[in-house]
Coordinates of C-alpha atoms and ligand atoms in Angstrom, one line a residue:
M1 CA -3.8 19.8 -27.0
A2 CA -2.6 16.5 -26.1
S3 CA -2.4 13.5 -29.2
T4 CA -2.8 10.2 -29.2
P5 CA -0.2 7.7 -30.3
L6 CA -1.2 6.5 -33.9
I7 CA -1.2 2.6 -33.9
T8 CA -0.1 1.4 -38.0
L9 CA -2.6 -1.6 -38.7
N10 CA -1.3 -4.4 -40.7
D11 CA -2.8 -2.6 -44.1
G12 CA -0.4 0.5 -43.4
V13 CA -3.1 2.7 -42.3
T14 CA -2.7 4.4 -39.1
I15 CA -5.3 4.2 -36.1
P16 CA -5.4 6.9 -32.9
Q17 CA -5.0 4.8 -29.9
L18 CA -7.1 5.9 -27.6
G19 CA -10.9 6.8 -29.0
F20 CA -13.9 7.5 -28.0
G21 CA -16.9 4.9 -27.7
V22 CA -20.2 5.9 -27.8
W23 CA -22.7 2.4 -26.9
Q24 CA -25.4 3.1 -24.7
I25 CA -25.3 7.3 -25.7
P26 CA -28.7 7.7 -27.4
D27 CA -28.9 9.2 -30.9
E28 CA -30.4 12.9 -29.5
E29 CA -27.0 13.1 -27.1
V30 CA -24.1 11.2 -28.7
A31 CA -23.6 14.5 -31.1
E32 CA -23.1 16.6 -28.2
K33 CA -21.3 14.0 -26.2
V34 CA -18.8 13.7 -29.5
R35 CA -18.1 17.2 -30.1
V36 CA -16.9 17.2 -26.8
A37 CA -14.4 14.5 -27.2
L38 CA -13.2 16.6 -30.4
E39 CA -12.9 19.3 -28.5
A40 CA -10.6 17.5 -25.7
G41 CA -8.5 16.0 -28.6
Y42 CA -10.3 12.6 -29.4
R43 CA -10.0 11.8 -33.2
H44 CA -11.4 8.4 -32.9
I45 CA -15.2 7.5 -32.9
D46 CA -16.4 3.9 -32.3
T47 CA -20.2 3.5 -32.8
A48 CA -21.8 0.3 -34.2
K49 CA -25.0 0.1 -36.3
A50 CA -26.6 -1.8 -33.1
Y51 CA -25.8 1.7 -31.0
R52 CA -28.4 3.3 -32.8
N53 CA -26.7 6.5 -32.9
E54 CA -24.9 6.5 -36.4
S55 CA -26.7 9.4 -37.1
G56 CA -25.9 12.0 -34.2
V57 CA -22.5 10.5 -34.8
G58 CA -22.3 11.8 -38.3
E59 CA -23.9 15.3 -37.3
A60 CA -21.5 15.5 -35.0
L61 CA -18.7 15.2 -37.1
R62 CA -20.1 17.5 -39.6
S63 CA -20.3 20.3 -37.7
S64 CA -16.8 19.5 -35.9
G65 CA -15.0 21.9 -38.1
L66 CA -12.5 19.1 -38.6
A67 CA -11.5 17.8 -42.1
R68 CA -12.6 14.1 -42.7
D69 CA -9.7 12.9 -42.9
D70 CA -8.3 14.1 -39.1
I71 CA -11.0 12.0 -37.7
F72 CA -10.8 7.8 -37.1
V73 CA -14.4 6.6 -37.9
T74 CA -15.2 2.7 -36.8
T75 CA -19.0 1.0 -37.2
K76 CA -19.7 -2.5 -36.9
L77 CA -22.4 -5.1 -38.8
W78 CA -24.9 -6.0 -37.0
N79 CA -25.8 -9.9 -36.4
T80 CA -29.0 -9.5 -38.4
D81 CA -27.2 -8.3 -41.3
Q82 CA -24.6 -11.1 -42.0
G83 CA -24.2 -12.5 -45.1
Y84 CA -23.0 -11.1 -48.4
D85 CA -25.4 -9.3 -50.0
S86 CA -27.2 -8.3 -46.9
T87 CA -23.5 -6.9 -45.6
L88 CA -23.4 -5.1 -48.7
A89 CA -27.0 -3.8 -48.2
A90 CA -26.2 -2.9 -44.2
F91 CA -23.1 -1.0 -45.0
D92 CA -24.8 1.1 -47.4
G93 CA -27.6 2.0 -44.5
S94 CA -24.6 2.7 -42.2
M95 CA -22.8 5.1 -44.5
E96 CA -26.0 6.9 -45.2
R97 CA -26.5 7.6 -41.4
L98 CA -22.9 8.5 -41.0
G99 CA -22.9 10.9 -43.9
L100 CA -19.7 9.7 -44.9
D101 CA -18.2 8.7 -48.3
V102 CA -15.2 6.3 -46.9
L103 CA -15.1 4.4 -44.1
D104 CA -12.0 4.0 -41.6
L105 CA -13.0 0.5 -40.2
Y106 CA -15.7 -1.8 -40.5
L107 CA -16.5 -4.6 -38.2
I108 CA -18.3 -8.0 -37.9
H109 CA -19.7 -7.3 -34.4
W110 CA -19.7 -11.0 -33.2
P111 CA -19.1 -14.1 -35.1
Q112 CA -22.4 -15.9 -34.3
P113 CA -20.8 -19.1 -35.2
M114 CA -23.8 -21.4 -34.7
F115 CA -25.3 -19.6 -38.2
D116 CA -22.4 -20.1 -39.8
D117 CA -22.4 -17.1 -42.4
Y118 CA -19.9 -14.6 -41.0
L119 CA -17.6 -16.1 -43.7
D120 CA -19.9 -14.7 -46.3
T121 CA -20.0 -11.5 -44.1
W122 CA -16.1 -11.2 -44.5
K123 CA -16.2 -11.6 -47.9
A124 CA -18.2 -8.9 -48.5
M125 CA -16.4 -6.9 -46.2
V126 CA -13.1 -8.0 -48.6
K127 CA -15.1 -6.6 -51.4
L128 CA -16.3 -3.0 -50.3
K129 CA -12.4 -2.5 -49.0
E130 CA -11.4 -3.5 -52.8
D131 CA -14.0 -1.2 -54.3
G132 CA -12.9 1.7 -52.0
R133 CA -15.2 2.2 -49.6
I134 CA -13.9 1.3 -46.6
R135 CA -9.9 1.6 -45.8
S136 CA -9.8 -1.0 -42.9
I137 CA -11.9 -4.1 -42.2
G138 CA -11.9 -6.1 -39.4
V139 CA -13.7 -8.3 -36.6
S140 CA -15.0 -8.1 -33.1
N141 CA -15.3 -10.7 -30.6
F142 CA -13.7 -13.6 -32.6
L143 CA -11.9 -16.6 -31.3
P144 CA -8.8 -18.0 -33.1
E145 CA -11.1 -20.8 -34.5
H146 CA -13.3 -18.1 -36.4
L147 CA -10.0 -16.0 -37.3
D148 CA -8.4 -19.0 -39.4
K149 CA -11.2 -19.9 -40.8
I150 CA -11.8 -16.1 -42.7
I151 CA -8.1 -16.3 -42.9
G152 CA -8.0 -19.6 -44.4
E153 CA -10.3 -19.3 -46.7
T154 CA -10.1 -15.6 -48.3
G155 CA -6.4 -15.2 -47.8
V156 CA -7.5 -11.6 -46.1
V157 CA -6.1 -10.9 -42.3
P158 CA -8.3 -8.9 -40.3
S159 CA -6.3 -5.7 -39.6
V160 CA -8.0 -5.6 -35.8
N161 CA -9.9 -7.9 -33.5
Q162 CA -12.0 -5.8 -30.8
I163 CA -12.4 -7.9 -28.0
E164 CA -13.3 -7.4 -24.2
V165 CA -10.1 -6.5 -22.4
H166 CA -9.7 -4.6 -18.9
P167 CA -7.6 -5.8 -16.1
R168 CA -10.1 -8.3 -14.7
F169 CA -10.6 -10.1 -17.9
Q170 CA -7.2 -9.6 -19.9
Q171 CA -7.6 -12.3 -22.7
R172 CA -3.9 -12.9 -22.4
E173 CA -3.9 -16.0 -25.1
L174 CA -6.1 -14.1 -27.6
R175 CA -3.9 -11.3 -28.0
A176 CA -0.8 -13.1 -28.4
F177 CA -2.4 -15.5 -31.1
C178 CA -3.6 -11.9 -32.8
A179 CA 0.1 -10.5 -32.2
E180 CA 1.3 -13.2 -33.8
K181 CA -1.1 -13.2 -36.5
G182 CA -0.2 -9.3 -37.3
I183 CA -4.1 -8.0 -35.9
A184 CA -4.2 -5.3 -33.7
V185 CA -6.4 -5.9 -30.7
E186 CA -9.1 -3.3 -29.6
G187 CA -10.1 -3.5 -26.2
W188 CA -13.5 -3.0 -25.3
S189 CA -14.9 -1.8 -21.3
P190 CA -11.3 -1.0 -21.3
L191 CA -12.6 0.5 -17.9
G192 CA -14.2 -2.8 -17.2
R193 CA -17.5 -0.6 -17.6
G194 CA -16.5 0.9 -14.4
N195 CA -16.7 -1.6 -11.8
M196 CA -13.2 -2.1 -11.1
L197 CA -12.2 1.8 -10.6
E198 CA -12.4 1.0 -6.7
D199 CA -10.1 -1.5 -6.3
P200 CA -7.5 -0.7 -4.2
S201 CA -4.9 -2.0 -6.5
I202 CA -5.6 0.7 -8.6
T203 CA -6.4 3.5 -6.6
A204 CA -3.1 3.0 -4.9
I205 CA -1.4 3.6 -7.7
A206 CA -3.6 6.5 -9.0
S207 CA -2.4 8.4 -5.3
A208 CA 0.7 7.9 -6.2
H209 CA 0.5 9.6 -9.7
G210 CA -2.0 12.3 -8.8
K211 CA -4.1 10.9 -11.1
T212 CA -7.5 8.7 -11.3
A213 CA -8.1 5.2 -11.4
A214 CA -9.7 5.5 -14.5
Q215 CA -6.4 7.1 -15.9
V216 CA -4.7 4.3 -14.3
V217 CA -6.4 1.6 -16.3
I218 CA -6.5 3.6 -19.7
R219 CA -2.4 3.8 -19.6
W220 CA -2.4 0.0 -18.2
H221 CA -3.9 -0.5 -22.1
L222 CA -1.7 2.2 -23.9
Q223 CA 1.3 0.5 -22.2
H224 CA 0.2 -3.1 -23.3
G225 CA -0.2 -1.3 -26.8
N226 CA -3.8 -1.9 -27.1
I227 CA -6.3 0.1 -28.6
L228 CA -9.5 1.4 -26.5
F229 CA -12.0 4.0 -26.7
P230 CA -13.7 4.5 -23.2
K231 CA -17.2 5.7 -22.7
S232 CA -18.6 8.3 -20.7
V233 CA -21.3 11.0 -21.0
T234 CA -20.1 13.6 -18.3
P235 CA -17.9 16.1 -19.8
S236 CA -15.4 16.1 -17.2
R237 CA -14.7 12.3 -17.6
I238 CA -14.9 12.4 -21.2
R239 CA -11.7 15.3 -20.9
E240 CA -10.1 13.4 -17.7
N241 CA -10.1 9.9 -20.1
F242 CA -8.0 11.9 -22.2
E243 CA -5.6 13.5 -20.1
V244 CA -2.9 10.6 -19.8
F245 CA -0.4 11.4 -22.2
D246 CA 1.7 13.3 -19.0
F247 CA 2.7 10.5 -16.9
E248 CA 4.0 6.5 -17.4
L249 CA 3.1 3.5 -15.0
S250 CA 6.5 1.9 -14.1
A251 CA 6.8 -1.9 -14.6
D252 CA 6.1 -2.4 -11.0
Q253 CA 2.8 -0.9 -11.4
I254 CA 2.0 -2.5 -14.4
A255 CA 2.6 -5.9 -12.8
A256 CA 0.3 -5.2 -10.4
L257 CA -2.6 -4.7 -12.9
D258 CA -1.8 -7.5 -14.6
A259 CA -2.0 -9.8 -11.5
M260 CA -5.8 -8.6 -11.8
D261 CA -6.5 -11.3 -14.0
D262 CA -9.7 -13.1 -13.7
P263 CA -10.4 -16.0 -16.1
E264 CA -14.1 -15.4 -14.4
G265 CA -13.9 -11.5 -15.1
R266 CA -15.7 -11.2 -18.5
T267 CA -19.0 -8.5 -18.2
G268 CA -20.2 -9.2 -21.6
P269 CA -21.1 -11.9 -23.3
N270 CA -19.3 -15.2 -24.2
P271 CA -18.4 -14.9 -28.3
A272 CA -18.5 -18.9 -28.5
T273 CA -22.3 -19.3 -27.6
F274 CA -23.8 -15.5 -28.0
D275 CA -26.6 -15.9 -30.5
L276 CA -28.7 -12.5 -30.4
R277 CA -30.6 -12.4 -33.9
Ligands
NAD1 P1 -16.2 1.4 -20.6 O1 -15.5 0.4 -19.7 O2 -15.9 2.1 -21.1 O3 -16.7 2.0 -19.1 C1 -18.0 3.0 -19.6 C2 -18.6 3.5 -17.9 O4 -17.1 3.6 -17.1 C3 -18.9 4.5 -17.9 O5 -20.3 4.5 -18.3 C4 -18.9 5.5 -16.6 O6 -20.0 4.5 -15.8 C5 -17.5 4.9 -16.1 N1 -16.7 5.8 -16.7 C6 -16.1 6.3 -17.4 N2 -15.1 7.3 -17.4 C7 -14.9 7.2 -16.2 C8 -14.2 8.1 -15.5 N3 -13.1 9.0 -16.2 N4 -14.2 8.2 -14.1 C9 -15.0 7.3 -13.3 N5 -16.0 6.5 -14.3 C10 -16.0 6.0 -15.5 O7 -17.3 0.5 -21.0 P2 -18.5 0.3 -22.4 O8 -19.2 1.6 -22.7 O9 -19.1 -0.7 -22.3 O10 -16.9 0.3 -23.4 C11 -16.9 1.3 -24.2 C12 -16.5 1.3 -25.5 O11 -16.2 -0.4 -26.4 C13 -18.0 1.2 -26.0 O12 -18.7 2.3 -25.9 C14 -18.1 0.7 -27.4 O13 -17.6 1.5 -28.4 C15 -17.0 -0.7 -27.0 N6 -17.8 -1.9 -26.9 C16 -17.8 -3.1 -27.8 C17 -18.4 -3.8 -27.8 C18 -18.1 -5.1 -28.9 O14 -18.9 -6.0 -28.7 N7 -17.8 -4.9 -30.0 C19 -19.0 -4.4 -26.6 C20 -18.8 -3.4 -25.2 C21 -18.6 -2.1 -25.6

């Protein structure tokens, strides 16, 4: 069975570069989908409190027969739980639903700068890591000013920043900023939610390799060093998205996808203004 490359984070923890994302999969269905993913070889699951499916993910982990150390689990702190004490409480809730003693990676889901409490939230995450409850801590949707603030105030550099990245919205400057600080980039909606898979620049490369458009986009991420976790509920696609370790894109093919970048290509909210609570 194929296995994914591992990326070593700035705290020495290793994370499988290709994982399985479970946003929008209902709790009652997620266990079955995670089981399909684990059988296909995935060893990294990306969930969040806001996805309301941590219980189903936990159930799949328990019934998988795999050792706890063999699976990397990420969950995220939701916007309404920001603040020091509320972060500690929200973490306990997520761990109870997941049925885990130690979490691999905990992320602040959005900075929500207009509420100005992500620094207190970060301090609670640092405490949970010091207490041995989390192996790695990181953030999601953080812009340089948010990263500078938490690093400047605590001296603790997040291990990852999970941001929207796909060929139509590449965030090169933010990725370079993270690389300079030693923060690994996780690309969310790595397939652009499936919207770009008919693009002729991608389908031509896919035919040349006898692969699918989704597999080409996943290779583009892997070869750029991004961590990613495409989502699907279709078993054949879940398996397809993991069958990407038997071919490589050439420098020209990478350049063709690089050329698709569009500053207006965002599919999700802008972190500077997103204020959902
Ligand atoms: P994605 O880019 O992974 O696209 C998923 C969609 O692409 C599927 O619903 C399906 O329509 C299509 N698709 C998947 N595989 C395919 C294939 N082989 N062939 C054809 N079509 C295929 O989108 P996503 O779910 O938005 O993102 C992936 C994960 O990223 C999420 O599940 C979640 O874990 C994470 N995420 C995080 C944030 C955040 O704010 N931190 C935001 C969005 C997503």
